[in-house]
Amino acid sequence: MCRIITTNWSSQESKSYFPPRLSSPSIAASVKLSANGFFLKFMNPQVYYLLHITGGLLVFLSYGLLIARSWLSDDNRSLRKFGGLMAGIGLFLILLGGFGLLARVYQNQWYPWVILKLVIWVILGGLIALINRKPGLSKVWYWVTLFLGLTAAWAAYFKPGM
Ligand code: HEM
């Protein structure tokens, strides 16, 4: 003998049975949820610190290479390409590590020192064009690159505005 089970669930019951995401997910909300989920679940802060510092080392090593190339007015194209590529990877890793730390350690709080670092990152990104196109000012680019790096590190350790 088969028993027919009829249920007349109130909307509250159906909501508790069906996970809330089925009730009213906005696409943006679920993308945000999964992005945050990825940051939180798969990468811990130590990995972000390592990515961040690796990015910084790559950027300053490559800028040194490109400044030396310009200073010597050497038209070595493969050196320019290699330096540009490594600097690009470095800038990306700085950002990946930085945003990961921002999400994991600072709950995406945009403190003034974080905004300062992002401004420095943008200036650093633009500086590569000047290093390649204005070789006569190589010495200036050397000190500017050092100054930007030191200011970013200072912002990380002294956290102005926090
Ligand atoms: C522009 C080049 C940058 C350099 C040279 C730089 C350098 C550093 C250094 C040296 C640290 C300290 C690491 C440690 O204590 O082990 C640090 C930490 C950090 N950086 Fe950057 N950074 C840069 C850009 C950025 C950007 C663009 C962001 C944000 C998107 C960012 C976010 C952070 C955060 C959140 C921390 C962790 C601070 C802490 O936990 O005390 N950084 N950065």
PDB file of C-alpha atoms and ligand atoms in Angstrom:
ATOM      1  CA  MET A   1       0.000   0.000   0.000  1.00  0.00           C
ATOM      2  CA  CYS A   2       1.562   3.342  -0.951  1.00  0.00           C
ATOM      3  CA  ARG A   3       1.168   6.427   1.238  1.00  0.00           C
ATOM      4  CA  ILE A   4       0.810   9.819  -0.427  1.00  0.00           C
ATOM      5  CA  ILE A   5       2.482  12.506   1.625  1.00  0.00           C
ATOM      6  CA  THR A   6       1.048  15.931   1.041  1.00  0.00           C
ATOM      7  CA  THR A   7       2.761  18.963   2.502  1.00  0.00           C
ATOM      8  CA  ASN A   8       1.633  22.511   2.444  1.00  0.00           C
ATOM      9  CA  TRP A   9       4.813  24.290   3.440  1.00  0.00           C
ATOM     10  CA  SER A  10       4.593  27.928   4.343  1.00  0.00           C
ATOM     11  CA  SER A  11       7.004  30.125   2.366  1.00  0.00           C
ATOM     12  CA  GLN A  12       9.249  30.294   5.500  1.00  0.00           C
ATOM     13  CA  GLU A  13       9.527  26.498   5.664  1.00  0.00           C
ATOM     14  CA  SER A  14      10.265  26.227   1.907  1.00  0.00           C
ATOM     15  CA  LYS A  15      12.932  28.927   2.305  1.00  0.00           C
ATOM     16  CA  SER A  16      14.560  27.030   5.181  1.00  0.00           C
ATOM     17  CA  TYR A  17      14.457  23.766   3.173  1.00  0.00           C
ATOM     18  CA  PHE A  18      15.753  25.360  -0.018  1.00  0.00           C
ATOM     19  CA  PRO A  19      19.037  27.200   0.627  1.00  0.00           C
ATOM     20  CA  PRO A  20      18.507  30.979   0.673  1.00  0.00           C
ATOM     21  CA  ARG A  21      20.545  31.463  -2.504  1.00  0.00           C
ATOM     22  CA  LEU A  22      17.707  29.939  -4.502  1.00  0.00           C
ATOM     23  CA  SER A  23      15.221  32.489  -3.171  1.00  0.00           C
ATOM     24  CA  SER A  24      16.518  35.827  -4.566  1.00  0.00           C
ATOM     25  CA  PRO A  25      20.154  35.758  -5.708  1.00  0.00           C
ATOM     26  CA  SER A  26      21.270  38.798  -7.718  1.00  0.00           C
ATOM     27  CA  ILE A  27      23.949  37.786 -10.157  1.00  0.00           C
ATOM     28  CA  ALA A  28      26.290  40.463  -8.818  1.00  0.00           C
ATOM     29  CA  ALA A  29      25.719  39.247  -5.236  1.00  0.00           C
ATOM     30  CA  SER A  30      26.488  35.625  -6.110  1.00  0.00           C
ATOM     31  CA  VAL A  31      29.597  36.622  -8.113  1.00  0.00           C
ATOM     32  CA  LYS A  32      30.757  38.738  -5.159  1.00  0.00           C
ATOM     33  CA  LEU A  33      29.999  35.902  -2.779  1.00  0.00           C
ATOM     34  CA  SER A  34      32.002  33.416  -4.840  1.00  0.00           C
ATOM     35  CA  ALA A  35      34.900  35.895  -5.322  1.00  0.00           C
ATOM     36  CA  ASN A  36      35.069  36.511  -1.576  1.00  0.00           C
ATOM     37  CA  GLY A  37      34.614  32.777  -1.020  1.00  0.00           C
ATOM     38  CA  PHE A  38      37.666  32.122  -3.255  1.00  0.00           C
ATOM     39  CA  PHE A  39      39.815  34.677  -1.423  1.00  0.00           C
ATOM     40  CA  LEU A  40      38.750  33.419   1.969  1.00  0.00           C
ATOM     41  CA  LYS A  41      38.790  29.709   1.310  1.00  0.00           C
ATOM     42  CA  PHE A  42      41.785  29.024  -0.963  1.00  0.00           C
ATOM     43  CA  MET A  43      44.484  31.519  -0.179  1.00  0.00           C
ATOM     44  CA  ASN A  44      45.818  32.319   3.280  1.00  0.00           C
ATOM     45  CA  PRO A  45      47.544  35.612   4.200  1.00  0.00           C
ATOM     46  CA  GLN A  46      51.048  34.097   4.175  1.00  0.00           C
ATOM     47  CA  VAL A  47      50.594  33.235   0.494  1.00  0.00           C
ATOM     48  CA  TYR A  48      49.453  36.811  -0.199  1.00  0.00           C
ATOM     49  CA  TYR A  49      52.442  38.274   1.633  1.00  0.00           C
ATOM     50  CA  LEU A  50      54.727  36.031  -0.432  1.00  0.00           C
ATOM     51  CA  LEU A  51      53.003  37.029  -3.707  1.00  0.00           C
ATOM     52  CA  HIS A  52      53.138  40.696  -2.706  1.00  0.00           C
ATOM     53  CA  ILE A  53      56.838  40.673  -1.864  1.00  0.00           C
ATOM     54  CA  THR A  54      57.695  38.540  -4.922  1.00  0.00           C
ATOM     55  CA  GLY A  55      55.897  41.092  -7.073  1.00  0.00           C
ATOM     56  CA  GLY A  56      57.862  43.907  -5.442  1.00  0.00           C
ATOM     57  CA  LEU A  57      61.200  42.126  -6.009  1.00  0.00           C
ATOM     58  CA  LEU A  58      60.336  41.476  -9.665  1.00  0.00           C
ATOM     59  CA  VAL A  59      59.336  45.105 -10.266  1.00  0.00           C
ATOM     60  CA  PHE A  60      62.428  46.693  -8.733  1.00  0.00           C
ATOM     61  CA  LEU A  61      64.814  44.147 -10.302  1.00  0.00           C
ATOM     62  CA  SER A  62      63.265  44.742 -13.741  1.00  0.00           C
ATOM     63  CA  TYR A  63      63.206  48.524 -13.381  1.00  0.00           C
ATOM     64  CA  GLY A  64      66.881  48.391 -12.424  1.00  0.00           C
ATOM     65  CA  LEU A  65      67.560  46.363 -15.568  1.00  0.00           C
ATOM     66  CA  LEU A  66      65.639  48.778 -17.807  1.00  0.00           C
ATOM     67  CA  ILE A  67      67.194  51.875 -16.213  1.00  0.00           C
ATOM     68  CA  ALA A  68      70.675  50.394 -16.799  1.00  0.00           C
ATOM     69  CA  ARG A  69      69.770  49.619 -20.414  1.00  0.00           C
ATOM     70  CA  SER A  70      68.570  53.221 -20.963  1.00  0.00           C
ATOM     71  CA  TRP A  71      71.553  54.676 -19.114  1.00  0.00           C
ATOM     72  CA  LEU A  72      73.932  52.780 -21.414  1.00  0.00           C
ATOM     73  CA  SER A  73      71.694  53.856 -24.394  1.00  0.00           C
ATOM     74  CA  ASP A  74      71.855  50.210 -25.391  1.00  0.00           C
ATOM     75  CA  ASP A  75      69.191  49.357 -27.999  1.00  0.00           C
ATOM     76  CA  ASN A  76      68.989  45.690 -26.914  1.00  0.00           C
ATOM     77  CA  ARG A  77      65.355  44.802 -27.797  1.00  0.00           C
ATOM     78  CA  SER A  78      65.265  41.410 -26.019  1.00  0.00           C
ATOM     79  CA  LEU A  79      66.461  43.063 -22.789  1.00  0.00           C
ATOM     80  CA  ARG A  80      63.702  45.689 -23.104  1.00  0.00           C
ATOM     81  CA  LYS A  81      61.100  42.965 -23.784  1.00  0.00           C
ATOM     82  CA  PHE A  82      62.291  40.763 -20.903  1.00  0.00           C
ATOM     83  CA  GLY A  83      62.432  43.697 -18.477  1.00  0.00           C
ATOM     84  CA  GLY A  84      58.980  44.886 -19.535  1.00  0.00           C
ATOM     85  CA  LEU A  85      57.460  41.424 -19.219  1.00  0.00           C
ATOM     86  CA  MET A  86      58.933  40.758 -15.760  1.00  0.00           C
ATOM     87  CA  ALA A  87      57.889  44.215 -14.545  1.00  0.00           C
ATOM     88  CA  GLY A  88      54.342  43.540 -15.779  1.00  0.00           C
ATOM     89  CA  ILE A  89      54.188  40.196 -13.959  1.00  0.00           C
ATOM     90  CA  GLY A  90      55.591  41.892 -10.860  1.00  0.00           C
ATOM     91  CA  LEU A  91      52.994  44.688 -10.939  1.00  0.00           C
ATOM     92  CA  PHE A  92      50.244  42.066 -11.284  1.00  0.00           C
ATOM     93  CA  LEU A  93      51.567  40.021  -8.330  1.00  0.00           C
ATOM     94  CA  ILE A  94      51.810  43.162  -6.162  1.00  0.00           C
ATOM     95  CA  LEU A  95      48.144  43.827  -6.902  1.00  0.00           C
ATOM     96  CA  LEU A  96      47.012  40.204  -6.417  1.00  0.00           C
ATOM     97  CA  GLY A  97      48.883  39.960  -3.099  1.00  0.00           C
ATOM     98  CA  GLY A  98      47.778  43.446  -2.030  1.00  0.00           C
ATOM     99  CA  PHE A  99      44.081  42.865  -2.685  1.00  0.00           C
ATOM    100  CA  GLY A 100      44.296  39.421  -1.116  1.00  0.00           C
ATOM    101  CA  LEU A 101      45.770  40.948   2.056  1.00  0.00           C
ATOM    102  CA  LEU A 102      43.175  43.701   1.927  1.00  0.00           C
ATOM    103  CA  ALA A 103      40.398  41.071   1.817  1.00  0.00           C
ATOM    104  CA  ARG A 104      41.882  38.640   4.346  1.00  0.00           C
ATOM    105  CA  VAL A 105      43.629  40.907   6.862  1.00  0.00           C
ATOM    106  CA  TYR A 106      41.717  44.204   6.527  1.00  0.00           C
ATOM    107  CA  GLN A 107      38.216  43.042   5.454  1.00  0.00           C
ATOM    108  CA  ASN A 108      38.408  45.282   2.361  1.00  0.00           C
ATOM    109  CA  GLN A 109      38.715  48.450   4.426  1.00  0.00           C
ATOM    110  CA  TRP A 110      40.159  51.103   2.127  1.00  0.00           C
ATOM    111  CA  TYR A 111      42.378  52.951   4.609  1.00  0.00           C
ATOM    112  CA  PRO A 112      44.265  56.049   3.381  1.00  0.00           C
ATOM    113  CA  TRP A 113      47.570  54.104   3.368  1.00  0.00           C
ATOM    114  CA  VAL A 114      46.044  51.520   1.018  1.00  0.00           C
ATOM    115  CA  ILE A 115      44.860  54.278  -1.344  1.00  0.00           C
ATOM    116  CA  LEU A 116      48.339  55.850  -1.185  1.00  0.00           C
ATOM    117  CA  LYS A 117      49.877  52.497  -2.145  1.00  0.00           C
ATOM    118  CA  LEU A 118      47.473  52.101  -5.062  1.00  0.00           C
ATOM    119  CA  VAL A 119      48.398  55.586  -6.321  1.00  0.00           C
ATOM    120  CA  ILE A 120      52.094  54.608  -6.066  1.00  0.00           C
ATOM    121  CA  TRP A 121      51.319  51.398  -7.976  1.00  0.00           C
ATOM    122  CA  VAL A 122      49.690  53.389 -10.810  1.00  0.00           C
ATOM    123  CA  ILE A 123      52.652  55.833 -10.965  1.00  0.00           C
ATOM    124  CA  LEU A 124      55.094  52.891 -10.995  1.00  0.00           C
ATOM    125  CA  GLY A 125      53.139  51.334 -13.874  1.00  0.00           C
ATOM    126  CA  GLY A 126      53.398  54.555 -15.876  1.00  0.00           C
ATOM    127  CA  LEU A 127      57.062  55.094 -15.051  1.00  0.00           C
ATOM    128  CA  ILE A 128      58.189  52.195 -17.254  1.00  0.00           C
ATOM    129  CA  ALA A 129      57.271  54.168 -20.386  1.00  0.00           C
ATOM    130  CA  LEU A 130      59.384  57.129 -19.208  1.00  0.00           C
ATOM    131  CA  ILE A 131      62.344  54.841 -18.378  1.00  0.00           C
ATOM    132  CA  ASN A 132      62.277  53.491 -21.953  1.00  0.00           C
ATOM    133  CA  ARG A 133      61.464  56.739 -23.758  1.00  0.00           C
ATOM    134  CA  LYS A 134      63.537  59.248 -21.806  1.00  0.00           C
ATOM    135  CA  PRO A 135      66.912  57.493 -21.433  1.00  0.00           C
ATOM    136  CA  GLY A 136      68.657  60.827 -20.835  1.00  0.00           C
ATOM    137  CA  LEU A 137      66.916  61.021 -17.456  1.00  0.00           C
ATOM    138  CA  SER A 138      67.914  57.519 -16.300  1.00  0.00           C
ATOM    139  CA  LYS A 139      69.516  58.776 -13.106  1.00  0.00           C
ATOM    140  CA  VAL A 140      66.285  60.605 -12.207  1.00  0.00           C
ATOM    141  CA  TRP A 141      64.202  57.485 -12.879  1.00  0.00           C
ATOM    142  CA  TYR A 142      66.568  55.533 -10.608  1.00  0.00           C
ATOM    143  CA  TRP A 143      65.908  57.827  -7.625  1.00  0.00           C
ATOM    144  CA  VAL A 144      62.189  58.163  -8.410  1.00  0.00           C
ATOM    145  CA  THR A 145      61.782  54.339  -8.484  1.00  0.00           C
ATOM    146  CA  LEU A 146      63.617  54.008  -5.175  1.00  0.00           C
ATOM    147  CA  PHE A 147      61.537  56.807  -3.619  1.00  0.00           C
ATOM    148  CA  LEU A 148      58.246  55.175  -4.739  1.00  0.00           C
ATOM    149  CA  GLY A 149      59.277  51.787  -3.366  1.00  0.00           C
ATOM    150  CA  LEU A 150      60.367  53.237  -0.025  1.00  0.00           C
ATOM    151  CA  THR A 151      57.139  55.254   0.276  1.00  0.00           C
ATOM    152  CA  ALA A 152      55.046  52.124  -0.384  1.00  0.00           C
ATOM    153  CA  ALA A 153      56.998  50.168   2.252  1.00  0.00           C
ATOM    154  CA  TRP A 154      56.688  53.094   4.697  1.00  0.00           C
ATOM    155  CA  ALA A 155      52.911  53.156   4.092  1.00  0.00           C
ATOM    156  CA  ALA A 156      52.764  49.399   4.794  1.00  0.00           C
ATOM    157  CA  TYR A 157      54.658  49.645   8.098  1.00  0.00           C
ATOM    158  CA  PHE A 158      53.486  53.009   9.454  1.00  0.00           C
ATOM    159  CA  LYS A 159      49.954  52.900   7.987  1.00  0.00           C
ATOM    160  CA  PRO A 160      49.289  56.666   7.835  1.00  0.00           C
ATOM    161  CA  GLY A 161      45.636  57.559   8.444  1.00  0.00           C
ATOM    162  CA  MET A 162      44.853  54.357  10.401  1.00  0.00           C
TER     163      MET A 162
HETATM  164  C1  HEM B   1      53.406  49.878  -5.289  1.00  0.00           C
HETATM  165  C2  HEM B   1      54.141  48.994  -4.832  1.00  0.00           C
HETATM  166  C3  HEM B   1      54.010  48.337  -3.476  1.00  0.00           C
HETATM  167  C4  HEM B   1      55.042  47.981  -2.664  1.00  0.00           C
HETATM  168  C5  HEM B   1      56.527  48.198  -2.919  1.00  0.00           C
HETATM  169  C6  HEM B   1      54.464  47.369  -1.472  1.00  0.00           C
HETATM  170  C7  HEM B   1      55.228  46.896  -0.407  1.00  0.00           C
HETATM  171  C8  HEM B   1      54.687  46.301   0.730  1.00  0.00           C
HETATM  172  C9  HEM B   1      55.473  45.815   1.854  1.00  0.00           C
HETATM  173  C10 HEM B   1      56.991  45.851   1.943  1.00  0.00           C
HETATM  174  C11 HEM B   1      54.592  45.299   2.757  1.00  0.00           C
HETATM  175  C12 HEM B   1      54.932  44.657   4.131  1.00  0.00           C
HETATM  176  C13 HEM B   1      54.979  43.209   3.970  1.00  0.00           C
HETATM  177  C14 HEM B   1      55.264  42.528   5.294  1.00  0.00           C
HETATM  178  O1  HEM B   1      55.031  43.069   6.364  1.00  0.00           O
HETATM  179  O2  HEM B   1      55.705  41.381   5.207  1.00  0.00           O
HETATM  180  C15 HEM B   1      53.274  45.474   2.215  1.00  0.00           C
HETATM  181  C16 HEM B   1      52.141  45.076   2.859  1.00  0.00           C
HETATM  182  C17 HEM B   1      50.886  45.305   2.361  1.00  0.00           C
HETATM  183  N1  HEM B   1      50.562  45.870   1.143  1.00  0.00           N
HETATM  184 FE1  HEM B   1      51.833  46.582  -0.229  1.00  0.00          FE
HETATM  185  N2  HEM B   1      53.105  47.341  -1.578  1.00  0.00           N
HETATM  186  C18 HEM B   1      52.779  47.926  -2.794  1.00  0.00           C
HETATM  187  C19 HEM B   1      51.533  48.111  -3.311  1.00  0.00           C
HETATM  188  C20 HEM B   1      50.378  47.725  -2.688  1.00  0.00           C
HETATM  189  C21 HEM B   1      49.059  47.865  -3.258  1.00  0.00           C
HETATM  190  C22 HEM B   1      48.753  48.449  -4.639  1.00  0.00           C
HETATM  191  C23 HEM B   1      48.169  47.375  -2.310  1.00  0.00           C
HETATM  192  C24 HEM B   1      46.650  47.309  -2.365  1.00  0.00           C
HETATM  193  C25 HEM B   1      45.956  46.902  -3.311  1.00  0.00           C
HETATM  194  C26 HEM B   1      48.945  46.934  -1.163  1.00  0.00           C
HETATM  195  C27 HEM B   1      48.421  46.387  -0.003  1.00  0.00           C
HETATM  196  C28 HEM B   1      49.180  45.903   1.052  1.00  0.00           C
HETATM  197  C29 HEM B   1      48.588  45.325   2.266  1.00  0.00           C
HETATM  198  C30 HEM B   1      47.111  45.187   2.574  1.00  0.00           C
HETATM  199  C31 HEM B   1      49.666  44.959   3.081  1.00  0.00           C
HETATM  200  C32 HEM B   1      49.599  44.269   4.467  1.00  0.00           C
HETATM  201  C33 HEM B   1      49.916  45.273   5.526  1.00  0.00           C
HETATM  202  C34 HEM B   1      50.091  44.561   6.845  1.00  0.00           C
HETATM  203  O3  HEM B   1      49.588  43.472   7.036  1.00  0.00           O
HETATM  204  O4  HEM B   1      50.664  45.139   7.727  1.00  0.00           O
HETATM  205  N3  HEM B   1      50.289  47.157  -1.426  1.00  0.00           N
HETATM  206  N4  HEM B   1      53.364  46.085   0.981  1.00  0.00           N
END
